[in-house]
Short mmCIF file of C-alpha atoms and ligand atoms in Angstrom, two decimals:
data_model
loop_
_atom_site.label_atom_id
_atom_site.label_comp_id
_atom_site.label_asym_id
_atom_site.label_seq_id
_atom_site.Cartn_x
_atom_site.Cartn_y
_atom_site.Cartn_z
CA UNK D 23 -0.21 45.97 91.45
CA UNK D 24 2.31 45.34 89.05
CA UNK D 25 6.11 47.01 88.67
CA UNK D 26 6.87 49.57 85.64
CA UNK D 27 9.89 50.14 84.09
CA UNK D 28 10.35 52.88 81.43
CA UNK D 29 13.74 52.25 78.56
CA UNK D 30 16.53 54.78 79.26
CA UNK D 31 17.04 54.07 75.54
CA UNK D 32 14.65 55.19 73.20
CA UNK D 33 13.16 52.75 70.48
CA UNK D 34 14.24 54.27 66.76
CA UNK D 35 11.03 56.62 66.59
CA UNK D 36 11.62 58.26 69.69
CA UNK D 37 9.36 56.32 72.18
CA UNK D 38 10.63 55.13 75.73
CA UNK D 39 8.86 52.39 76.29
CA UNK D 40 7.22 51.56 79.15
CA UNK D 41 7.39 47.31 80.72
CA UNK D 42 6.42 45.68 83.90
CA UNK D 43 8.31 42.46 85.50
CA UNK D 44 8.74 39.43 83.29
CA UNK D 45 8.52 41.16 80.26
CA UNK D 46 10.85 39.55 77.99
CA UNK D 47 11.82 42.71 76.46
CA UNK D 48 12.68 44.47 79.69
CA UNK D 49 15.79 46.14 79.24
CA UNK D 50 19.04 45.21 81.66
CA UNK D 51 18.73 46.97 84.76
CA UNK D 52 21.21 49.68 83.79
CA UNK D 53 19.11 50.76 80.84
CA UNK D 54 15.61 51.51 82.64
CA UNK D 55 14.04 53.66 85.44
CA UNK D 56 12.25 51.93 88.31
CA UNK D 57 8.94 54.15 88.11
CA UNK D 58 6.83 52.43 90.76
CA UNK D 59 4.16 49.47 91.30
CA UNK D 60 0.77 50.79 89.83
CA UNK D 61 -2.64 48.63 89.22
CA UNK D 62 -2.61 50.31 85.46
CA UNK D 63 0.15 50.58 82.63
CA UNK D 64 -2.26 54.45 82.42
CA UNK D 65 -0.54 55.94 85.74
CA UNK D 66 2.79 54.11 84.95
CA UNK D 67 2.87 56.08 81.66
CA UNK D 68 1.93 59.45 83.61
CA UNK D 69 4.90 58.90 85.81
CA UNK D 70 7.27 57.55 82.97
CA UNK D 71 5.87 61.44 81.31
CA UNK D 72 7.62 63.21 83.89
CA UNK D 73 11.01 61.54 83.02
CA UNK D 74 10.70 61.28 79.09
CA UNK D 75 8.20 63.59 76.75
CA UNK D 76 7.64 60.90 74.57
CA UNK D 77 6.33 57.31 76.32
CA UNK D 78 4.54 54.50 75.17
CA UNK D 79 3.04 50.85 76.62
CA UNK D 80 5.56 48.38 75.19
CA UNK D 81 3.47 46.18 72.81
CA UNK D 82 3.46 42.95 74.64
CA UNK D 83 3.49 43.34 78.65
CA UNK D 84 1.55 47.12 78.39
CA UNK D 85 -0.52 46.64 75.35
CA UNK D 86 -3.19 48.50 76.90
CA UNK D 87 -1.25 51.90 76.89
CA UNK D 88 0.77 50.92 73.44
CA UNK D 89 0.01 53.38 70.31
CA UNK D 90 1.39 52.82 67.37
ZN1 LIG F 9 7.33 44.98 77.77
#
């Protein structure tokens, strides 16, 4: 199980991007939503969904769930 963070701040096309600990792009506490601890980045995107209508995997820590 791993804990996912979703960006209060959306990336320049819209996306909040979703991270998980030691992510070296998580953003500073005050800029992201604890979501939970989940064994996929999959169910931490359906959770990050009911905050933000547009979500993605970050590239590097959630690849797995990352569309570009
Ligand atoms: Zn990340």
């Amino acid at each position: 199980m791993a804990k996912y963070y979703v960006n209060k701040n959306a990336q320049s096309n819209g996306d909040h991007e979703v991270h998980t600990t030691g992510c070296s792009y998580m953003p500073q506490a005050e800029n992201r939503i604890y979501l939970g601890e989940f064994i996929t980045c999959r169910s931490a995107i359906t959770e990050a969904k009911k905050h933000y209508t547009q979500v993605n995997g970050c590239y590097y820590c959630s690849n797995a769930c990352h569309t570009s």
